[in-house]
PDB file of C-alpha atoms in Angstrom:
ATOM      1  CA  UNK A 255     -14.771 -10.142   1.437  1.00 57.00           C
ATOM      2  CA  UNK A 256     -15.389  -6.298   1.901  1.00 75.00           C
ATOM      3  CA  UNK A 257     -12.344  -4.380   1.761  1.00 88.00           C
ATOM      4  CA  UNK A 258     -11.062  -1.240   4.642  1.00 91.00           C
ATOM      5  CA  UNK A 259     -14.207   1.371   3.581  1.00 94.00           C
ATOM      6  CA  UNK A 260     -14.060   4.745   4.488  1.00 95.00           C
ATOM      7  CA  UNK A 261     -16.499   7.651   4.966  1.00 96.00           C
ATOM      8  CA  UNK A 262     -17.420  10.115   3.433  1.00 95.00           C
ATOM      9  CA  UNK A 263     -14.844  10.052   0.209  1.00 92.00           C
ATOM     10  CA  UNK A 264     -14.871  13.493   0.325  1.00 93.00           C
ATOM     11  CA  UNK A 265     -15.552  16.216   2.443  1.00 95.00           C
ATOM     12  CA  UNK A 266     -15.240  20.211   2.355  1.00 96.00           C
ATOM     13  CA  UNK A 267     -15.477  22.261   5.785  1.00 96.00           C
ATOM     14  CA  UNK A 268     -14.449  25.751   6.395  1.00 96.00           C
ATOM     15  CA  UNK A 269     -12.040  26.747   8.769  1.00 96.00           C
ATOM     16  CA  UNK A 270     -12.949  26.195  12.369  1.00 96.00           C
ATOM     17  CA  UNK A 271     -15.402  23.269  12.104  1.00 97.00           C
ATOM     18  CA  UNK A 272     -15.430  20.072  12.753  1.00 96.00           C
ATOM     19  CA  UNK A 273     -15.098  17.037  10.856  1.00 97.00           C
ATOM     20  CA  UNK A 274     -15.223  12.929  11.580  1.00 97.00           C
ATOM     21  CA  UNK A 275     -13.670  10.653   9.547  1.00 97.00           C
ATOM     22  CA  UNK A 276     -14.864   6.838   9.565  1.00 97.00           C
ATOM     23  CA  UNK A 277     -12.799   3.861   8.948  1.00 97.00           C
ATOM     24  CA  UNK A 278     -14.296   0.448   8.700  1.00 96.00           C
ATOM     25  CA  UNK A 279     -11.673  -2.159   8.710  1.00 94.00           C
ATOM     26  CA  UNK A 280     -11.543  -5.682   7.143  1.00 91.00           C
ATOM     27  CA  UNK A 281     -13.075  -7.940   9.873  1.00 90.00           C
ATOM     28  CA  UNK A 282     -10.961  -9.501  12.274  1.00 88.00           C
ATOM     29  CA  UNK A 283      -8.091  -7.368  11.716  1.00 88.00           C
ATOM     30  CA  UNK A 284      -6.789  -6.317  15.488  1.00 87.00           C
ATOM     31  CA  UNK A 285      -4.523  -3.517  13.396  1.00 87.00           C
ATOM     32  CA  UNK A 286      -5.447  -0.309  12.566  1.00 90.00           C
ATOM     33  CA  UNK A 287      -3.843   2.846  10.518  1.00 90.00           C
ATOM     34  CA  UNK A 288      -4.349   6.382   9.986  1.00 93.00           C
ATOM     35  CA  UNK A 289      -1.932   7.746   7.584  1.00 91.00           C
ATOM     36  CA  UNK A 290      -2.413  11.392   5.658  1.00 92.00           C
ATOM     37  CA  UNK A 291      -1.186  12.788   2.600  1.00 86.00           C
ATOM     38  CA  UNK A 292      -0.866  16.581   1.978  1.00 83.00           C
ATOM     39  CA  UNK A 293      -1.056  17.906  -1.103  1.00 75.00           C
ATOM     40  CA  UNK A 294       2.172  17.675  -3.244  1.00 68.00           C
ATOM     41  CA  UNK A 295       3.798  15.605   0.529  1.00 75.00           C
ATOM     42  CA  UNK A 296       4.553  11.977   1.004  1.00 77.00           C
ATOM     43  CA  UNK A 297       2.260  10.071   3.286  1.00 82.00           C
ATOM     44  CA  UNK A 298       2.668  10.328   6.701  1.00 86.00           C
ATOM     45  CA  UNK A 299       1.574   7.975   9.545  1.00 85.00           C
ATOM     46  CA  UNK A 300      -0.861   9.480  12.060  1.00 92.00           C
ATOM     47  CA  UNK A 301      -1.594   6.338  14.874  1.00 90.00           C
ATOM     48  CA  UNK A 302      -1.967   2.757  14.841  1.00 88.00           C
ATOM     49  CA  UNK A 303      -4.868   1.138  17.113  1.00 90.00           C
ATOM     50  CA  UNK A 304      -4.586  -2.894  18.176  1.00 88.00           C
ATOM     51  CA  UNK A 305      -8.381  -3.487  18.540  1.00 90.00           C
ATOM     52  CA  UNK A 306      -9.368  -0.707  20.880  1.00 93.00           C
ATOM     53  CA  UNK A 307      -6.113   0.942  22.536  1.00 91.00           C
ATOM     54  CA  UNK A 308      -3.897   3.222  20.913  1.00 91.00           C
ATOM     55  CA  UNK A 309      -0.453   1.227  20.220  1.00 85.00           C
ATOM     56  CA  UNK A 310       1.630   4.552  18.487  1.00 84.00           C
ATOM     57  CA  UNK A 311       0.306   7.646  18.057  1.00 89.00           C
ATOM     58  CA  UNK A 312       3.383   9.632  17.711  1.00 86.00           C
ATOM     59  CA  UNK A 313       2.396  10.980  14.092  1.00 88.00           C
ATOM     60  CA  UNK A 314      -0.671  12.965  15.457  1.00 93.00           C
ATOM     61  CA  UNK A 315       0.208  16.225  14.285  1.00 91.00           C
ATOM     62  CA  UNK A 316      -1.454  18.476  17.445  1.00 92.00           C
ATOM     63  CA  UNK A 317      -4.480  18.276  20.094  1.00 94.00           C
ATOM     64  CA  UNK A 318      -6.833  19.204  17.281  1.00 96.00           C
ATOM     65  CA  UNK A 319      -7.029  15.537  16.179  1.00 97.00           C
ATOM     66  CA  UNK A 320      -8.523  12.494  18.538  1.00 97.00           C
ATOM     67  CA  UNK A 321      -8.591   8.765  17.129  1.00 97.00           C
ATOM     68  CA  UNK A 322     -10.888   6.537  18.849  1.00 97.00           C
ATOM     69  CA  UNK A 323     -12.002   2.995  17.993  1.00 96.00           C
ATOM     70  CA  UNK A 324     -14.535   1.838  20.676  1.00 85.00           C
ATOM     71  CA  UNK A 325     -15.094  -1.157  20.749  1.00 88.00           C
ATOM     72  CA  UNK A 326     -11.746  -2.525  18.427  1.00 85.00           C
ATOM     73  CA  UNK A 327     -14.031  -2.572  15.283  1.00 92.00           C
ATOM     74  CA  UNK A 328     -14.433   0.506  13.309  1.00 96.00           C
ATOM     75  CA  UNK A 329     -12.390   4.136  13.932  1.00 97.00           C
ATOM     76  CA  UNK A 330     -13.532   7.605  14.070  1.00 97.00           C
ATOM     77  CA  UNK A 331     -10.726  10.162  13.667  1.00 97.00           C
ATOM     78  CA  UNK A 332     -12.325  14.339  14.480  1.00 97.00           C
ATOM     79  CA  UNK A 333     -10.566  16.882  13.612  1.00 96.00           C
ATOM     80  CA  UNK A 334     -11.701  19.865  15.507  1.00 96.00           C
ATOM     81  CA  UNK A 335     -11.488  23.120  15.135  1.00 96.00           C
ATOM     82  CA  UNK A 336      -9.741  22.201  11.313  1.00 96.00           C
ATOM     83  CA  UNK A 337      -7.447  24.215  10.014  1.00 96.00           C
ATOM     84  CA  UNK A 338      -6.437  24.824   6.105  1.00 95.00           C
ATOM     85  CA  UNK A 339      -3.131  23.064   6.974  1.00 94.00           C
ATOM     86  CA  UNK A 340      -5.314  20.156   7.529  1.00 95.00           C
ATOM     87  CA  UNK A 341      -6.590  19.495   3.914  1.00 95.00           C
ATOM     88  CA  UNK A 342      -5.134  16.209   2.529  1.00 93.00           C
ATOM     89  CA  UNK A 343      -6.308  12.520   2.026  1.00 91.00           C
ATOM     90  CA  UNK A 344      -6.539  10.844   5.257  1.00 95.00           C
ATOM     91  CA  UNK A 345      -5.946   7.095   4.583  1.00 92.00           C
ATOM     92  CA  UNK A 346      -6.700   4.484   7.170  1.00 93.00           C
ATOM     93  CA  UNK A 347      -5.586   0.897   6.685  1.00 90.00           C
ATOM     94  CA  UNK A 348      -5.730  -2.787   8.487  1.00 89.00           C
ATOM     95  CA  UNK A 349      -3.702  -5.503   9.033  1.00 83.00           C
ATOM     96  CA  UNK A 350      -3.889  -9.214  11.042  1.00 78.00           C
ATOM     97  CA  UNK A 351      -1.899  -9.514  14.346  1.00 63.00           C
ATOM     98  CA  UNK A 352       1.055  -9.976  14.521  1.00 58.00           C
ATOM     99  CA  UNK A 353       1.402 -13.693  14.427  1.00 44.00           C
ATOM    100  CA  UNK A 354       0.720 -12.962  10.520  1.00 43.00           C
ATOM    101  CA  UNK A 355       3.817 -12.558   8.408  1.00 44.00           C
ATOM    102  CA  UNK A 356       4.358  -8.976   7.337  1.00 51.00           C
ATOM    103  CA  UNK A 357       4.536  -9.866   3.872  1.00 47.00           C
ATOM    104  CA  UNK A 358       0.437 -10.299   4.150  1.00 50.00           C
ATOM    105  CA  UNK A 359       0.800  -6.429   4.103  1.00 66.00           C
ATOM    106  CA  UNK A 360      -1.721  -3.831   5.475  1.00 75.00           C
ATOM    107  CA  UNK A 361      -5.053  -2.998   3.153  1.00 83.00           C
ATOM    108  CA  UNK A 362      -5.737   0.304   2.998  1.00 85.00           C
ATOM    109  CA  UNK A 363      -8.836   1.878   2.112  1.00 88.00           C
ATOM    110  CA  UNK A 364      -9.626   4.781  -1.000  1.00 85.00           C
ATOM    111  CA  UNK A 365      -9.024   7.254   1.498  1.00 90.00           C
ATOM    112  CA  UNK A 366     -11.154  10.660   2.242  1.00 93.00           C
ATOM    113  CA  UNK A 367     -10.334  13.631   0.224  1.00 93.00           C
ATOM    114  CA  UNK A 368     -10.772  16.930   3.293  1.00 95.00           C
ATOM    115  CA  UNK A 369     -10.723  20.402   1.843  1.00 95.00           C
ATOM    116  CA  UNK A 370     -10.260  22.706   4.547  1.00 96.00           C
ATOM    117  CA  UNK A 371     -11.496  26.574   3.164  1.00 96.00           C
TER     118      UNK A 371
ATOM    119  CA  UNK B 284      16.564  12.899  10.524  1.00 69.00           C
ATOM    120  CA  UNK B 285      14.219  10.176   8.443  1.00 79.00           C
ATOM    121  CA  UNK B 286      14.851  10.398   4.755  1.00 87.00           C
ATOM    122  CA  UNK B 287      13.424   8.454   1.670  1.00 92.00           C
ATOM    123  CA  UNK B 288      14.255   9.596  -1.445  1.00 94.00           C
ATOM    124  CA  UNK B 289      12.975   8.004  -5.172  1.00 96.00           C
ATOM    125  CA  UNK B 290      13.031   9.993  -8.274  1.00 96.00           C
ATOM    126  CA  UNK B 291       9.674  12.486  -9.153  1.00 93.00           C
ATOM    127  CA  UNK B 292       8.700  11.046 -12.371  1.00 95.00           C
ATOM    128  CA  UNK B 293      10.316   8.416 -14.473  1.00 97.00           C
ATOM    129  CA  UNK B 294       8.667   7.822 -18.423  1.00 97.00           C
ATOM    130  CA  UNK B 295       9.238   4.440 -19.810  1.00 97.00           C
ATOM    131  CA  UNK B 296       7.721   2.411 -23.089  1.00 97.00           C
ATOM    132  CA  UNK B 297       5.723   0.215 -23.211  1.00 97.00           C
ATOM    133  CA  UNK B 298       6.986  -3.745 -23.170  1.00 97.00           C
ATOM    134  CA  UNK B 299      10.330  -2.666 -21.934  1.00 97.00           C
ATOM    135  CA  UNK B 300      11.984  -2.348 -18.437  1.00 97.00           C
ATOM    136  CA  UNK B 301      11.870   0.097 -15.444  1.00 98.00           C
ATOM    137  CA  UNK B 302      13.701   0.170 -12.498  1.00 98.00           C
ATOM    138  CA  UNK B 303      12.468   2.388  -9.822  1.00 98.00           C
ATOM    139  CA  UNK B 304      15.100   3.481  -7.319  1.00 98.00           C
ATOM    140  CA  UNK B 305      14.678   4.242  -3.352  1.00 98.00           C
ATOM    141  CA  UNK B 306      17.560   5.175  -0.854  1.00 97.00           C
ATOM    142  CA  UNK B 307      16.772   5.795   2.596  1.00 96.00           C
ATOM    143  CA  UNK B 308      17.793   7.055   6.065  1.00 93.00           C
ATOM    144  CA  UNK B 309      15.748   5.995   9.049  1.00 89.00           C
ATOM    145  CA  UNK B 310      16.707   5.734  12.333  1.00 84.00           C
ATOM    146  CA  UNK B 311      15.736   1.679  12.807  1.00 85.00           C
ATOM    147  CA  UNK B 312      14.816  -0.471   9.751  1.00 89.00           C
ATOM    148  CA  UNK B 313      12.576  -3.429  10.005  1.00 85.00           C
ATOM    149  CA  UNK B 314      11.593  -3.651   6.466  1.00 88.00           C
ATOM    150  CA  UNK B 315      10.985  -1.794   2.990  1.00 91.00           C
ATOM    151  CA  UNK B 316       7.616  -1.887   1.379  1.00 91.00           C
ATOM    152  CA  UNK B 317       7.128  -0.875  -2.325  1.00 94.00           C
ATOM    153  CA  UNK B 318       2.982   0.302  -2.882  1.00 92.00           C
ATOM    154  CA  UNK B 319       1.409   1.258  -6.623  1.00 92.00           C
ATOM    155  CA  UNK B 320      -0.838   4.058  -6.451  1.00 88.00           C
ATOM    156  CA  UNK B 321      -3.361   4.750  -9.057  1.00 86.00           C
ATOM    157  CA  UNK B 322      -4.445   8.659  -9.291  1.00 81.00           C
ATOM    158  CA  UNK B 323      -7.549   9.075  -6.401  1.00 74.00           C
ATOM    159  CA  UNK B 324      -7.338   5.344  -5.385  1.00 78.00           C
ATOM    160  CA  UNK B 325      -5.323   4.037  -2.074  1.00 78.00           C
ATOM    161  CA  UNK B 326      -1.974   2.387  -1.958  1.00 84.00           C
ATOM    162  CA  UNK B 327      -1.747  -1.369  -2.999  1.00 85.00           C
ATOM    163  CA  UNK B 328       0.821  -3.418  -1.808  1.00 84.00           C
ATOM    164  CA  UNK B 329       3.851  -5.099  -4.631  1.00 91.00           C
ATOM    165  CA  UNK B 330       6.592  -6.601  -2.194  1.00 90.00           C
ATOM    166  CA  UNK B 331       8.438  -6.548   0.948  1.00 88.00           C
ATOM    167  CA  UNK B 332      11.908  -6.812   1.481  1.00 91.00           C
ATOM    168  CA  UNK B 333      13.510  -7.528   4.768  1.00 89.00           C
ATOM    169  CA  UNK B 334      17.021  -9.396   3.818  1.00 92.00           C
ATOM    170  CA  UNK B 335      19.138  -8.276   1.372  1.00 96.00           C
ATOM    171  CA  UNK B 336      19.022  -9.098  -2.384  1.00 96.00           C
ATOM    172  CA  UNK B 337      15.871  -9.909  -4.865  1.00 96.00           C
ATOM    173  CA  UNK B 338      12.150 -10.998  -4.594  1.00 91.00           C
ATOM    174  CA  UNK B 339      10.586 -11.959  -7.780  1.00 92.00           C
ATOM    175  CA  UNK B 340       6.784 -11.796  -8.111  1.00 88.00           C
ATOM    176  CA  UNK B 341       5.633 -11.912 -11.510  1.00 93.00           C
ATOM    177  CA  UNK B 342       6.437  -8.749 -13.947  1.00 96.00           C
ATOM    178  CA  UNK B 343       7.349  -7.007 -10.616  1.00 96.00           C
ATOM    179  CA  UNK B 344      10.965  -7.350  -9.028  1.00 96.00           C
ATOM    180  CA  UNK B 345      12.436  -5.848  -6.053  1.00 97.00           C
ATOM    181  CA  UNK B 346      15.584  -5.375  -4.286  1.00 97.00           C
ATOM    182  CA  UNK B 347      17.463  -4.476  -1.241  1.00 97.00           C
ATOM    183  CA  UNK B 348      20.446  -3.782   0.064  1.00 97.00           C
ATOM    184  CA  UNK B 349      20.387  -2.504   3.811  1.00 95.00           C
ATOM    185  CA  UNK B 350      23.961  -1.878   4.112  1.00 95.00           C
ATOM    186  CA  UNK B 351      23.462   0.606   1.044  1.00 96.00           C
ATOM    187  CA  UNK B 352      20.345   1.797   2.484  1.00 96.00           C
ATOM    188  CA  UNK B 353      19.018   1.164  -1.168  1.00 97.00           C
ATOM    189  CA  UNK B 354      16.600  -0.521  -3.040  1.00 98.00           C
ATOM    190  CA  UNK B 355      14.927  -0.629  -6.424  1.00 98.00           C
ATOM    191  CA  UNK B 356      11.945  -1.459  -7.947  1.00 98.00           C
ATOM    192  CA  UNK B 357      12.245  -3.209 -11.341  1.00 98.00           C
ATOM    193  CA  UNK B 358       8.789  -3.317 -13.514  1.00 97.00           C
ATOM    194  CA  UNK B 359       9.150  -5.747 -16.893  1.00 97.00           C
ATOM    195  CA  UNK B 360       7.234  -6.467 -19.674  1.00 97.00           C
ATOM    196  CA  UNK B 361       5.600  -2.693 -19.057  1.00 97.00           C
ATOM    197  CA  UNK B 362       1.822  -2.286 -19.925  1.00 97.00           C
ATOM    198  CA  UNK B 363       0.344   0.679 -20.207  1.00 96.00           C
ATOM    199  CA  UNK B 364      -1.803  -0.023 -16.854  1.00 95.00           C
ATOM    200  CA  UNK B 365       1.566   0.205 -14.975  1.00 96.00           C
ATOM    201  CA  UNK B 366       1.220   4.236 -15.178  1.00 96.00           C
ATOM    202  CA  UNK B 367       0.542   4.849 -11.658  1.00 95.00           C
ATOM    203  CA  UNK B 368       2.532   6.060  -8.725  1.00 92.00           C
ATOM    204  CA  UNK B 369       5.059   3.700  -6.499  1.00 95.00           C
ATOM    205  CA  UNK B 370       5.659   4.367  -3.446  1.00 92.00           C
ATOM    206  CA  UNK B 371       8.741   3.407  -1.438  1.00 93.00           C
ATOM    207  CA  UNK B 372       7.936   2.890   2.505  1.00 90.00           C
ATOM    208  CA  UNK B 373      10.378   1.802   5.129  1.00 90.00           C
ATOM    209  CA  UNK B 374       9.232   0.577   8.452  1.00 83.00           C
ATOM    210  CA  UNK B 375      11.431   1.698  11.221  1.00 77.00           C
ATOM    211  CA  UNK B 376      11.170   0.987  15.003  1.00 67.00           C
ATOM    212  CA  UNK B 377       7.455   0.449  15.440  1.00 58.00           C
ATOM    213  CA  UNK B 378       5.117  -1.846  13.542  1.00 57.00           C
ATOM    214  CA  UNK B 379       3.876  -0.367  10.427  1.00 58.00           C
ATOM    215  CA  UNK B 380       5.048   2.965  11.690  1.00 69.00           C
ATOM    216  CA  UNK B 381       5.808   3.108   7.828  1.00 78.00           C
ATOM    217  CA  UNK B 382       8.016   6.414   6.754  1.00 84.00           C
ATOM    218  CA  UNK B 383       6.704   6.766   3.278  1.00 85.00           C
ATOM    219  CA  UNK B 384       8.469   8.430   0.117  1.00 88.00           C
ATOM    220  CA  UNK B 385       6.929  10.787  -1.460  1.00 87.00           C
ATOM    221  CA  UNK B 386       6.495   8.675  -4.955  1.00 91.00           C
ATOM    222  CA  UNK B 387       7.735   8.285  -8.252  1.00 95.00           C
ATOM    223  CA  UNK B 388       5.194   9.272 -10.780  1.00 94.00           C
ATOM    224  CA  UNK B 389       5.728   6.308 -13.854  1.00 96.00           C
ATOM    225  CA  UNK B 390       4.564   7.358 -17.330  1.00 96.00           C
ATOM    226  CA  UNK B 391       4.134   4.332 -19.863  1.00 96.00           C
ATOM    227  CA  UNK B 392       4.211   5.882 -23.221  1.00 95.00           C
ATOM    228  CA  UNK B 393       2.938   3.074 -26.310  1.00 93.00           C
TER     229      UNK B 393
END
């Protein structure tokens, strides 16, 4: 069974562009993270889809970021204009409904490295 | 505020014990998660702990106590694959809202 892929694994923009991450969850999982880690910072959640609508999005940091998954498969998460603040690893992860006991635990994926310069 | 705290690095030797402490402030709690991170790979999950006390799973222990707002991560038997990071993550009010600690960087020397 594929695990949660993302795309690209690493990415360098320059300040004021635009960037889209991908997430590809494991299939059939209605859950779906973002989470980002900043250099030398602890993870921090970003949103959390179920399938296609936006359950908690209380971690996204500013109007610069926009999460959509169309369609309650895969995610897209732009960052646009970026900003050098905005360099981290951007983790998205998946989970089964809630039905599922939590100790089945969310899978996350190897995360995409952005460099902001 | 939200606060998880777990010591920076720890160093341990290989075939002994480590326990890997995490206190924690959140404003709701409806579970603690303990991850292992290997250097440029994601997160992978060890245990959950809702109730108080001990859940055993293999080589890997861990514990909580709510009213504390504590818990620890005990590692046995220690192999040198162990080096990695663990993260302590506490879920407060929403599902898998998870408020993450910032790691505790475990050296395994032979």
């Amino acid at each position: 069974e594929a695990g949660v892929t993302q795309f690209p694994s690493h990415s360098v923009i320059e300040k004021g562009q635009t960037v889209t991450l991908r997430c590809d969850p494991i299939s059939g999982h209605d859950n779906l993270y973002w989470y980002r880690r900043v250099m030398g910072k602890e993870i921090k959640f970003l949103l959390h889809f179920v399938k296609e609508s936006k359950q908690d999005e209380s971690g996204m940091p500013n109007n610069r970021f926009l999460a959509e998954r169309t369609g309650g498969t895969y995610s897209t998460l732009k960052v646009q204009p970026a900003e050098l603040e905005d360099s981290g690893v951007y983790f998205c992860a998946s989970s089964q409904g809630e039905t599922v006991p939590k100790n089945t635990e969310a899978f996350f994926g190897q995360g995409t490295r952005l460099t902001v310069v | 505020g939200q606060n998880i705290d777990q010591p920076t690095e720890m160093t341990a030797t290989e075939g002994a014990i480590v326990q890997i402490n995490c206190t924690y402030q959140t404003s709701g709690f409806n579970g603690l998660f303990w991850y292992q991170q290997h250097a440029g790979e994601a997160p992978t999950f060890l245990s959950y702990n809702v109730l108080d006390g001990l859940e055993e799973k293999g080589r890997f222990s861990s514990f909580l106590s709510r009213s504390k707002g504590y818990s620890y991560l005990l590692l046995k038997e220690l192999q040198m694959k162990d080096s990695a990071s663990y993260l302590c993550a506490v879920e407060g009010n929403s599902n898998y809202q998870l408020i993450w600690g910032a790691g505790t960087k475990l050296i395994i020397k032979p």
